[in-house]
Coordinates of C-alpha atoms and ligand atoms in Angstrom, one line a residue:
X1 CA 7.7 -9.1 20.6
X2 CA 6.9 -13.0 20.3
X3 CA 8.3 -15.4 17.8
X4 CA 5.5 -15.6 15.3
X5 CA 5.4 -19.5 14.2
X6 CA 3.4 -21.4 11.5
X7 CA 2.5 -24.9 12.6
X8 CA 0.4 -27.6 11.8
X9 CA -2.7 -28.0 13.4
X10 CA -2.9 -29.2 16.7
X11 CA -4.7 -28.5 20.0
X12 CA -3.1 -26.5 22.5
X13 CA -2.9 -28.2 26.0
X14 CA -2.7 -24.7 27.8
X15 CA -2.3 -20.8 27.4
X16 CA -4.5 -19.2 24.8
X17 CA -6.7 -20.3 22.2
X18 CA -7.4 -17.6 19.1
X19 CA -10.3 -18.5 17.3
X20 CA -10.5 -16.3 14.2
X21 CA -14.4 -16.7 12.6
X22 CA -16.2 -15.0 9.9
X23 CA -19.9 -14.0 10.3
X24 CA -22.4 -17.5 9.5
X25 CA -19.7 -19.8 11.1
X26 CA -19.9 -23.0 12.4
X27 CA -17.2 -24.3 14.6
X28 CA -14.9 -27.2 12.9
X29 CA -11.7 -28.2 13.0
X30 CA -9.3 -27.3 15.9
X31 CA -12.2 -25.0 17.4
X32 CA -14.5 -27.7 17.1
X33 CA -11.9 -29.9 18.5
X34 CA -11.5 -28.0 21.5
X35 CA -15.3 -27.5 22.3
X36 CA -15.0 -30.9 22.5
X37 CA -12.7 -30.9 24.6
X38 CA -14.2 -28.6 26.8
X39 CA -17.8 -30.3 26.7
X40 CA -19.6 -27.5 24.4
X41 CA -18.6 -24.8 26.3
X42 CA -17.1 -22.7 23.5
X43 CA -20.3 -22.9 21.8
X44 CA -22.5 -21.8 24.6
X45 CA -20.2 -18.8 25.7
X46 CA -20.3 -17.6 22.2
X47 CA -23.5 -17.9 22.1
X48 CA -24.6 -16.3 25.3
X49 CA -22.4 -13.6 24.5
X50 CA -23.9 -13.0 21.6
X51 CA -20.8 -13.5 19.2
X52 CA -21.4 -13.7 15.6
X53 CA -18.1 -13.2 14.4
X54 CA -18.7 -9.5 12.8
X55 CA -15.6 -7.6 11.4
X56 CA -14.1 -5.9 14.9
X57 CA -16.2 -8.4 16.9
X58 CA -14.3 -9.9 20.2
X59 CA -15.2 -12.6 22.5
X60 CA -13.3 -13.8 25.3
X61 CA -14.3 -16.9 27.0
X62 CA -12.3 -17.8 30.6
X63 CA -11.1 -21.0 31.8
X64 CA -13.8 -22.8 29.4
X65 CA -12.0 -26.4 30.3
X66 CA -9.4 -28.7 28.8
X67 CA -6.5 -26.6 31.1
X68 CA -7.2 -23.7 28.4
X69 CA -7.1 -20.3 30.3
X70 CA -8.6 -18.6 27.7
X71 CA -10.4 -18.7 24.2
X72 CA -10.3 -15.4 22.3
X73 CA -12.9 -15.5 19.4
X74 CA -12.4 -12.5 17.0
X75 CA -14.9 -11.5 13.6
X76 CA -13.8 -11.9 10.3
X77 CA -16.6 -10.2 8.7
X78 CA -18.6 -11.5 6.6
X79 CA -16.4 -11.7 3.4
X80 CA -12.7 -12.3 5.2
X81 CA -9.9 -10.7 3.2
X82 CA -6.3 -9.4 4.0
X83 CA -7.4 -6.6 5.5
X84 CA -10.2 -8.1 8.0
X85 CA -7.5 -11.0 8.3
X86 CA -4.8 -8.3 9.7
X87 CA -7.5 -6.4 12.0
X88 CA -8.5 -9.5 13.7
X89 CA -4.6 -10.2 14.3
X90 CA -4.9 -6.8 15.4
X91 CA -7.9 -7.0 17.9
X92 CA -6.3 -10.6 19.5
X93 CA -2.7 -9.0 20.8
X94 CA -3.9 -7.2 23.8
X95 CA -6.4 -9.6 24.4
X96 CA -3.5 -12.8 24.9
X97 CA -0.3 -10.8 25.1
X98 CA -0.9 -11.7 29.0
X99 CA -0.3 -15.4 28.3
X100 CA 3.0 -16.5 27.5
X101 CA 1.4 -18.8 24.7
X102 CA -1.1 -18.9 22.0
X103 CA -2.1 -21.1 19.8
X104 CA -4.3 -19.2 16.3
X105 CA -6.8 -21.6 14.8
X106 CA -6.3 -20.7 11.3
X107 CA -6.9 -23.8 9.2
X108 CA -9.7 -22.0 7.9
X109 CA -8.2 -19.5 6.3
X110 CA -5.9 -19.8 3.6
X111 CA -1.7 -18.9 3.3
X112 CA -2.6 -15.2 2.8
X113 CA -4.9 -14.4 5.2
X114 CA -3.3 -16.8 8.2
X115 CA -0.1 -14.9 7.2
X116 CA -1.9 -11.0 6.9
X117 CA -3.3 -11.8 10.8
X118 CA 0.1 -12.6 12.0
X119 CA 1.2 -9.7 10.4
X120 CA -1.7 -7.5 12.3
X121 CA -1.2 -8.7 15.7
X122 CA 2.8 -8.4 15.4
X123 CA 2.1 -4.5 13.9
X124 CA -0.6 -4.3 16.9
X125 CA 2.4 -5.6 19.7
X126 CA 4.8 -2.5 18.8
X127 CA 5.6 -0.7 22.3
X128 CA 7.9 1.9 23.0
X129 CA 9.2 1.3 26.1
X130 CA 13.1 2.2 26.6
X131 CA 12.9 4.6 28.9
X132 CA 10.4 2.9 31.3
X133 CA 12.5 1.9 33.8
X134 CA 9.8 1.1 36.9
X135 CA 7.4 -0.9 34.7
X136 CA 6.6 -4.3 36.6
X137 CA 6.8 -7.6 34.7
X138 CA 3.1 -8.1 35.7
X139 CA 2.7 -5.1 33.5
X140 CA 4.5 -6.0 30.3
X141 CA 3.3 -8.6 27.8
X142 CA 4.4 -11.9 28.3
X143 CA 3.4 -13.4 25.1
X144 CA 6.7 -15.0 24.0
X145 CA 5.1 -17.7 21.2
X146 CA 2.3 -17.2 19.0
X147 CA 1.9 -20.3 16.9
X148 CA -0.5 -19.8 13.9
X149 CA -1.8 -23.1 13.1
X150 CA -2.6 -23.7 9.2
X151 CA -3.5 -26.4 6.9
X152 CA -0.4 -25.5 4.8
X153 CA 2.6 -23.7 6.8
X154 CA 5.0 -23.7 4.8
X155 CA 2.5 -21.8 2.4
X156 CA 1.5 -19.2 5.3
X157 CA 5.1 -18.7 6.7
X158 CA 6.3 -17.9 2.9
X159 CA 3.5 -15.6 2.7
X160 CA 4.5 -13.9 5.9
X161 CA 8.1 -13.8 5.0
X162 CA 7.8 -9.9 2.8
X163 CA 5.4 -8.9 5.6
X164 CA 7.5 -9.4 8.0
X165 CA 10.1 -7.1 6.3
X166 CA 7.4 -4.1 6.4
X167 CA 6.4 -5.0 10.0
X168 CA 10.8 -4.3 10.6
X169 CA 10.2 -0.9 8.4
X170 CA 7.3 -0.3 9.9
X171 CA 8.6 -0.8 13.9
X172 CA 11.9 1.1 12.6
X173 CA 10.0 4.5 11.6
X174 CA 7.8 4.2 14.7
X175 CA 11.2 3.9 16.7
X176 CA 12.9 7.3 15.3
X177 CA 9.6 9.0 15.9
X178 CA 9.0 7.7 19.1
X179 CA 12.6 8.8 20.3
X180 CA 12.4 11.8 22.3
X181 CA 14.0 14.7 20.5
X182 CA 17.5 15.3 23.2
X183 CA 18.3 11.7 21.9
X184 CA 17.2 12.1 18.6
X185 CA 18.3 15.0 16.5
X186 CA 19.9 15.6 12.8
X187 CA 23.2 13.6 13.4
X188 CA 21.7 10.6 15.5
X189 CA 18.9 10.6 13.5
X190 CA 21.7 9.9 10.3
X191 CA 23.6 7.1 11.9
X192 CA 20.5 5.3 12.6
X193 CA 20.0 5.5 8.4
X194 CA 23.5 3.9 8.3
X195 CA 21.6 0.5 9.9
X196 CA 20.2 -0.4 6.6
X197 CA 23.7 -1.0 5.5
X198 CA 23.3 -4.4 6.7
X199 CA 20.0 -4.8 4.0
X200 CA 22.0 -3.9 1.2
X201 CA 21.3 -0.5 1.3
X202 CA 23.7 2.2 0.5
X203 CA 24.0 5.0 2.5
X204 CA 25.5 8.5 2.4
X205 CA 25.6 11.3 4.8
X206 CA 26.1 15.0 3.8
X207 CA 27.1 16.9 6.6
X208 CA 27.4 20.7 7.0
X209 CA 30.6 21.3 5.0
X210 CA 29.1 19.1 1.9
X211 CA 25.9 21.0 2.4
X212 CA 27.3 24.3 1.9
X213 CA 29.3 23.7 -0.9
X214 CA 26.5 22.2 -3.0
X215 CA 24.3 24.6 -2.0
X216 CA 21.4 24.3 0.0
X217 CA 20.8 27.4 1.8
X218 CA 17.4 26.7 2.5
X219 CA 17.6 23.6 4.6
X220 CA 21.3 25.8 5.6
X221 CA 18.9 28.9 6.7
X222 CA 16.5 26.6 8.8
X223 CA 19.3 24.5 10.6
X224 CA 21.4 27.7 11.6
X225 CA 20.2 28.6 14.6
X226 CA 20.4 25.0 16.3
X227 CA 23.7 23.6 17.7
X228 CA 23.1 20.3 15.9
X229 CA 24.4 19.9 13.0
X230 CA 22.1 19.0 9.9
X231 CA 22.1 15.9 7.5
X232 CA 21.1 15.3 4.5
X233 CA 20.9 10.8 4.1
X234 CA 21.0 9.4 0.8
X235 CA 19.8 5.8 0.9
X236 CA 20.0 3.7 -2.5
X237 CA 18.1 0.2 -2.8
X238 CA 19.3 -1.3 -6.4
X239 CA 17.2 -4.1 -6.5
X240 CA 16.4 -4.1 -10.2
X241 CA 19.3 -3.3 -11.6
X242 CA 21.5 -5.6 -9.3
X243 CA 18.3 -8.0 -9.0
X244 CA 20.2 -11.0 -10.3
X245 CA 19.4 -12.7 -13.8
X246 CA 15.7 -11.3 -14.2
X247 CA 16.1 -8.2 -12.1
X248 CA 17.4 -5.4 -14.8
X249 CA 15.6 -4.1 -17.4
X250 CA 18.5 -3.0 -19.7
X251 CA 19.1 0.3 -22.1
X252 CA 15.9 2.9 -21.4
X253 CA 15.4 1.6 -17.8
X254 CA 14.1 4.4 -16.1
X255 CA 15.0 5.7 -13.4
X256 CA 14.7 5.1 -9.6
X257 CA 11.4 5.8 -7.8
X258 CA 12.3 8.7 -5.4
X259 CA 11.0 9.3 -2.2
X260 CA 11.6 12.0 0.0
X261 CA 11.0 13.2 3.9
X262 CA 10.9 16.1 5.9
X263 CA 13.2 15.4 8.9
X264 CA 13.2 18.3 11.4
X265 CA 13.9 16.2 14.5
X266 CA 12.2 19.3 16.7
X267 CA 10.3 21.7 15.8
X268 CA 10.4 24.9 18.3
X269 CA 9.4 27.3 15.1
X270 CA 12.1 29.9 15.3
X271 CA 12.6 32.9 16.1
X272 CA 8.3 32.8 15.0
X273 CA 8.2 30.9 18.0
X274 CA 5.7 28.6 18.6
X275 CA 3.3 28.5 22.1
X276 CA 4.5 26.2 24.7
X277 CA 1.0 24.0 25.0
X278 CA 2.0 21.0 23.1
X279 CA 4.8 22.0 21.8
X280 CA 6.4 18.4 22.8
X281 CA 4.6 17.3 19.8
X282 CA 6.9 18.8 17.6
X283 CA 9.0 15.7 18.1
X284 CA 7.4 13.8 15.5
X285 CA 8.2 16.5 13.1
X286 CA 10.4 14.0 11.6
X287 CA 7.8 11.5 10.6
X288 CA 8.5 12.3 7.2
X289 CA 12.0 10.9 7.2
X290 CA 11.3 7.9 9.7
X291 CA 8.2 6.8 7.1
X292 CA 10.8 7.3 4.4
X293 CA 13.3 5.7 6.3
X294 CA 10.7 2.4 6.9
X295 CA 10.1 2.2 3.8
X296 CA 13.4 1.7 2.4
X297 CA 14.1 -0.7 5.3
X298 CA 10.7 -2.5 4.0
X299 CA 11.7 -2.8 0.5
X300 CA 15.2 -3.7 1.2
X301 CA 14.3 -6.5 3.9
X302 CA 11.9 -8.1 1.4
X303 CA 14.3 -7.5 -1.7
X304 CA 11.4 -6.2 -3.5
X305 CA 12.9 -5.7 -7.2
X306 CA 13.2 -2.1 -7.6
X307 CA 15.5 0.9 -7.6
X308 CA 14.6 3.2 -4.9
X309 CA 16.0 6.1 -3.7
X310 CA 15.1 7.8 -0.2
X311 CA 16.7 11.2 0.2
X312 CA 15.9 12.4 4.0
X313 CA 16.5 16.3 5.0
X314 CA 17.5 16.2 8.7
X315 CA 17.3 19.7 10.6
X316 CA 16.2 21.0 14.2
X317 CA 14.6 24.7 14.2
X318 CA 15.9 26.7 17.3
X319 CA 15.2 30.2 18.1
X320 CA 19.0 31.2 19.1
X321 CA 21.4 34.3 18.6
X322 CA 22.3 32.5 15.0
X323 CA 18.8 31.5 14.1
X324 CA 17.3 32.6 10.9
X325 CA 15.2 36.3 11.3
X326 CA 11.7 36.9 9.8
X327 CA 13.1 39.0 7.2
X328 CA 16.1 37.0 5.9
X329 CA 16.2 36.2 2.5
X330 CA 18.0 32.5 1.6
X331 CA 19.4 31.0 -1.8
X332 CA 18.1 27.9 -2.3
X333 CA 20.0 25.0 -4.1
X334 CA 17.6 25.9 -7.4
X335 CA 19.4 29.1 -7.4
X336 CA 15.8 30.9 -6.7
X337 CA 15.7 33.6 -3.8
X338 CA 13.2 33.1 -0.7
X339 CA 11.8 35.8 2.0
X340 CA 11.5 34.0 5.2
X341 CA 8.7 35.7 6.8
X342 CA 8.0 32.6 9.2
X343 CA 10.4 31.0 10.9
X344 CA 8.1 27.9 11.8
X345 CA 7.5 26.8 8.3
X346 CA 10.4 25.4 7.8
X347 CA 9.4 22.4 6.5
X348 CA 9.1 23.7 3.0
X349 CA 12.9 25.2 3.1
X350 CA 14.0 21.9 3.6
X351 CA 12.2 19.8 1.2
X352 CA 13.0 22.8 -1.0
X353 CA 16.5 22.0 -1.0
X354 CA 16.4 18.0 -1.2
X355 CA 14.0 17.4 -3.6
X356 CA 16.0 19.7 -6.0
X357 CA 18.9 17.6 -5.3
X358 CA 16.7 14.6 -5.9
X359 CA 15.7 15.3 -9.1
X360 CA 19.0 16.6 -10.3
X361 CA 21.1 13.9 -9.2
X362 CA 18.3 10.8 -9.9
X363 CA 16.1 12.0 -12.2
X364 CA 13.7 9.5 -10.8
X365 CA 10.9 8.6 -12.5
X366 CA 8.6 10.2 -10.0
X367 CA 9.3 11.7 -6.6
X368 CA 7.0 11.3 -3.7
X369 CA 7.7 13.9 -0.5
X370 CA 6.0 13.1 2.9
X371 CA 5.9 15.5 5.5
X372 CA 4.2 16.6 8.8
X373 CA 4.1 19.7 6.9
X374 CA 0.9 22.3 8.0
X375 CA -1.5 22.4 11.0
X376 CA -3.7 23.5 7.9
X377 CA -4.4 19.9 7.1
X378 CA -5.3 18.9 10.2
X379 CA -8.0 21.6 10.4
X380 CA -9.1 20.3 6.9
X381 CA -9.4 16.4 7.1
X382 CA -8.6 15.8 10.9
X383 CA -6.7 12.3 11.4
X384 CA -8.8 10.1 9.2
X385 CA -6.7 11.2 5.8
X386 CA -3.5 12.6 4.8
X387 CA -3.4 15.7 2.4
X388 CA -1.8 14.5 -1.1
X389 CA -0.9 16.9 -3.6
X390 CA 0.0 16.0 -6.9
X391 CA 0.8 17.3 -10.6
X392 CA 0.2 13.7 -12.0
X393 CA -3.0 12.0 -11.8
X394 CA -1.7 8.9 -12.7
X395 CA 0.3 9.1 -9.5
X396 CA -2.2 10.1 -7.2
X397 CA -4.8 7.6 -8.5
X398 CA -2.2 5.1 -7.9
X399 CA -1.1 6.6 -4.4
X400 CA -4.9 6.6 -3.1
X401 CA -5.1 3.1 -4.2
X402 CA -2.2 1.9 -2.3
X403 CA -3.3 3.8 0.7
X404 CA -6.5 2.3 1.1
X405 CA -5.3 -1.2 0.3
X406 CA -3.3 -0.9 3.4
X407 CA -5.7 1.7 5.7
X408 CA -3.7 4.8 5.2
X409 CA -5.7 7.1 3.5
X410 CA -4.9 9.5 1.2
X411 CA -7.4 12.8 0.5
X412 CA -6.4 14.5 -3.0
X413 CA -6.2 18.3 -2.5
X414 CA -6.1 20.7 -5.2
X415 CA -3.2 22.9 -6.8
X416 CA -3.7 25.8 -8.9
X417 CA -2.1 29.0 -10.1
X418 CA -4.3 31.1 -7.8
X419 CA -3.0 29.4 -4.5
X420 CA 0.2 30.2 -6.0
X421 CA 0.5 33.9 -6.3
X422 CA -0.1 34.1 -2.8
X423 CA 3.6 33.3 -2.3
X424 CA 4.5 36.7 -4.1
X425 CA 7.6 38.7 -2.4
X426 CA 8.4 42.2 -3.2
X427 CA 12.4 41.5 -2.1
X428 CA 12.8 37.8 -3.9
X429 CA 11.7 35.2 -5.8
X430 CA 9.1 34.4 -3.4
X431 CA 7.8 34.2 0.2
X432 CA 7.7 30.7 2.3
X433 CA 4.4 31.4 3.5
X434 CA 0.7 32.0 1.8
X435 CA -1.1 33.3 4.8
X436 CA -4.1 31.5 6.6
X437 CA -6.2 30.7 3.7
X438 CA -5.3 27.2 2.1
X439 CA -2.2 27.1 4.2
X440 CA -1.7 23.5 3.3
X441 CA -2.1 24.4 -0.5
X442 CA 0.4 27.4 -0.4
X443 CA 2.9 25.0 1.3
X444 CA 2.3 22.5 -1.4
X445 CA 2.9 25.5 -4.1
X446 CA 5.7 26.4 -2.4
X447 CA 7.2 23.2 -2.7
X448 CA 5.9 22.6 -6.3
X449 CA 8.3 25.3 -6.9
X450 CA 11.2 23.2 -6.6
X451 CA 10.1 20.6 -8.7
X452 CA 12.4 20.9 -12.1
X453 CA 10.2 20.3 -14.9
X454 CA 12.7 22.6 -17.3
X455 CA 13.8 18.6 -18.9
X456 CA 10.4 17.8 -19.2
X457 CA 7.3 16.4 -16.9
X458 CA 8.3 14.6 -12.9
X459 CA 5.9 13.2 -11.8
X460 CA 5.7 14.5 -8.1
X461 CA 3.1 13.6 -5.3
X462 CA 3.3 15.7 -1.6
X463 CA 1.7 14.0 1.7
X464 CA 1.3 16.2 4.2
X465 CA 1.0 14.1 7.1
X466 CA 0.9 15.9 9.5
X467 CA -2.3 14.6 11.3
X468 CA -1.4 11.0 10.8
X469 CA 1.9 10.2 12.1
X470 CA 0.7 10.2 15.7
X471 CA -2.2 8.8 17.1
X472 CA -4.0 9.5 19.9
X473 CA -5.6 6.5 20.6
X474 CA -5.2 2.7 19.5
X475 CA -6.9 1.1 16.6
X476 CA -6.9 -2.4 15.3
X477 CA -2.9 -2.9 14.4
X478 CA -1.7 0.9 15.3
X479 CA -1.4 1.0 18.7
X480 CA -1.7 4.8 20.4
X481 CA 1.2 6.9 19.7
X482 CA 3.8 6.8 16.7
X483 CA 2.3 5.0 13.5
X484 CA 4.8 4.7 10.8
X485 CA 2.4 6.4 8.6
X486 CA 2.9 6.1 4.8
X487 CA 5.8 2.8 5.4
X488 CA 3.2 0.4 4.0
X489 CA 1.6 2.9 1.3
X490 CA 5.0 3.1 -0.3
X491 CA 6.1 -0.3 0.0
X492 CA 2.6 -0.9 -1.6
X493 CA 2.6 1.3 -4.0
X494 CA 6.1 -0.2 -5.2
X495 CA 5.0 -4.0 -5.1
X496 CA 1.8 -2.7 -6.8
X497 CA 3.5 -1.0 -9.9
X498 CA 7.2 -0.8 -9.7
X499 CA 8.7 -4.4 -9.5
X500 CA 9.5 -7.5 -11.4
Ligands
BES1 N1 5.6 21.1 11.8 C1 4.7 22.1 11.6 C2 3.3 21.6 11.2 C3 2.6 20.8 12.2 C4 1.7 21.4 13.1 C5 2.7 19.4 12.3 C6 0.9 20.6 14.0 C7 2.0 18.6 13.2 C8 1.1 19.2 14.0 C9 5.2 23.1 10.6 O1 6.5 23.3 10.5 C10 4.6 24.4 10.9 O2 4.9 25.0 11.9 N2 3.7 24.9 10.1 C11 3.1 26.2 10.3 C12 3.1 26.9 9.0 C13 2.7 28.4 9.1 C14 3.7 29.1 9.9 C15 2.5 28.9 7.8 C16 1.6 25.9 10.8 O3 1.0 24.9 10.3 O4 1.2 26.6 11.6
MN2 MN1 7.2 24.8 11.9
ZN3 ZN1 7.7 21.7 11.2

């Protein structure tokens, strides 16, 4: 990762030059300075290749003169905003990280979007790459300084100061869902949590004995047949109520915002076994957590003014001689009965559980739950949107909005009585799965289930991620692979609605 500086303007003698333009421009300033300096070269290469500075739009022009070994031009748009700004950041990493400098001509653009296009090509740079031991130096990025130079730095670095923060949440979550699942299960998974001790946050582990006695045998049922030990994390941000002079609100302050992930840190399905094609995947079936994770790391690193709470159920589902049967019938920490006839959704068992405690404890004033939760979803909206479920309009209008503010979008799904007597049991209370029809909505009723509304209305939202916390292939500032989703939405929706 490069040290991302704000500078004043001046021309770069060598390395890279990034030339960020919006559709209709001409070239002024350092850009114009430099086609000087390279006798009107810039000009003509954009214009033989036929650059005209469209949103996604690259251009890169080699050894153009003036000991430059490169200018990148990269579109705008036509109207630039924050989130053109941060795709264009985006698009320019892999085409410099092979110089060790770059200069970004960004006088052009103001604090906030010179600061959202650092903030894209830093998101774009994320690589996991621990455990590559035989890469080659030629192979690696060497990008060590990418200077962006503005008309007022000071303005831009102070504008990139709370991004920065959700880039760290954001590079955090993609970490514990990158980590391959022999290093990363239940009890590693927790001391990583313990890391955001040093933001402020307080943290609190529940291990097997505490887990028990408070009673969560459904996250207890799922985590039984794995010789890992389950977690539940706790993780408090008080940054309202010990925000300094302004930060409380006094008497009816109400309470924290809640948010909650599914952490099964491998997914094998059980005893209900899953096929072995793929089945590596199930690593990410923590995403859940990680986003959550992120997100409090976000909000802590940029002090944003809230109270936040982020409760993370930690488990790994083995098939084993003490794994849970098809058959068994768990109490769950809400005191109602459920028939495991699958094994494999499991995900539901342990939200269950900790978003019971969540509201018990907290009484927040809403509770969000993300969770790589049903194949179902994926077969409804594929990778482009996550499933959201919600009893609270208000909520999900405000979740879709943050989600498309920052390019993770949200796809309301329906809830409804007749989804819900699908989860009928003759033995208990009820069964954990619906069958095939609506199998995402039966998980959500499920879950909906364990949402205590016996003291009145909570406001609850589920995201069932499932098809967005890996990618397949690289986009503008998500690079192929782990992608933090839902770290940004919820940091979003927070500075949108919940601060100050
Ligand atoms: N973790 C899976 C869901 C999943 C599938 C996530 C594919 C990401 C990619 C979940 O625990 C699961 O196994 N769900 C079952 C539920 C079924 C047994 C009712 C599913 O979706 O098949
Ligand atoms: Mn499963
Ligand atoms: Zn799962």
């Amino acid at each position: 990762m490069p040290d991302i500086l704000f500078v004043k303007p001046t021309l770069p003698r060598a390395g890279a030059m990034v030339l960020p333009l919006a559709e209709g421009f001409t070239l002024s300033g350092l850009a114009r300075e430099a086609d000087e300096a390279t006798g009107g070269a810039i000009a003509r290469g954009l214009e033989a290749a036929g650059f005209k500075g469209k949103k996604g739009q690259t251009c890169t022009l080699w050894a153009p003169g003036g000991h430059l070994s490169r200018v990148v031009a990269v579109g705008l748009g036509a109207t630039p905003d924050e989130r053109s700004a941060e795709a264009a950041g985006g698009a320019t990493w892999p085409l410099v990280s092979a110089e060790p400098e770059a200069v970004v001509a960004a006088e052009g653009l103001n604090a906030a979007l010179a600061a959202a296009l650092a903030f894209g090509a830093r998101l774009r740079s994320y690589r996991f790459d621990k455990y590559r031991t035989k890469e080659g130096a030629e192979d690696k990025p060497k990008l060590v300084r990418l200077a962006i130079a503005s008309a007022e730095p000071e303005a831009a670095r102070a504008a990139h100061a709370p991004l920065s923060a959700v880039a760290d949440g954001v590079f955090l979550a993609r970490d514990l869902v990158s980590e391959p699942p022999n290093v990363l299960f239940p009890e590693e998974m927790a001391e990583r949590c313990r890391k955001l001790e040093k933001l402020g946050v307080e943290v609190e582990i529940l291990g097997p004995k505490a887990l028990k006695e408070l009673g969560f045998g459904a996250l207890l049922g799922v985590a039984q047949g794995s010789a890992r030990e389950p977690r539940v994390v706790v993780m408090q941000w008080k940054g309202a109520s010990q925000g300094g002079k302004n930060g409380g609100k006094g008497e009816g302050r109400a309470g924290p915002v809640a948010f909650i992930g599914k952490g099964v840190t491998f997914d094998t399905g059980g005893i209900s076994i899953k096929p072995a094609g793929g089945m590596e995947d199930m690593k990410f079936d923590m995403a859940g957590a990680g986003a959550v994770i992120g997100a409090m790391a976000a909000l802590a690193g940029r002090r944003a003014k809230v109270d936040a709470v982020g409760l993370v159920g930690l488990v790994e589902n083995m098939p084993s001689g003490t794994a849970q049967r098809p058959g068994d019938v768990v109490k769950s920490l809400s005191g109602q009965t459920v028939e495991v006839i699958n094994t494999d959704a499991e995900g539901r068992l342990v939200l269950a559980d900790v978003l019971w405690y969540a509201r018990e404890r907290f009484k927040p004033r809403f509770m969000v739950d993300l969770a790589t939760l049903t194949g179902a979803i994926i077969v409804a909206l594929g990778h482009e949107h996550a499933g959201l479920f919600s009893n609270d309009d208000d909520l999900a209008q405000k979740l879709t909005a943050a989600g498309t503010a920052v390019g993770e979008a949200l796809w309301r799904m329906p809830l409804g009585e007749a989804y819900d007597k699908a989860l009928k049991s003759d033995i208990a209370d009820m069964k954990n799965v619906g069958g095939r029809p609506g199998g995402s909505v039966t998980a959500a009723q499920f879950i909906q289930r364990f949402i205590d509304t016996r003291e009145g209305p909570m406001p609850w939202a589920h995201l069932d991620i499932a098809g967005t916390a890996w990618a397949t292939k690289d986009s503008a500032t998500v690079p192929k692979g782990a992608t933090a989703f839902g770290v940004r939405l919820l940091d979003r929706l927070v500075a949108g609605h919940y601060e100050g």
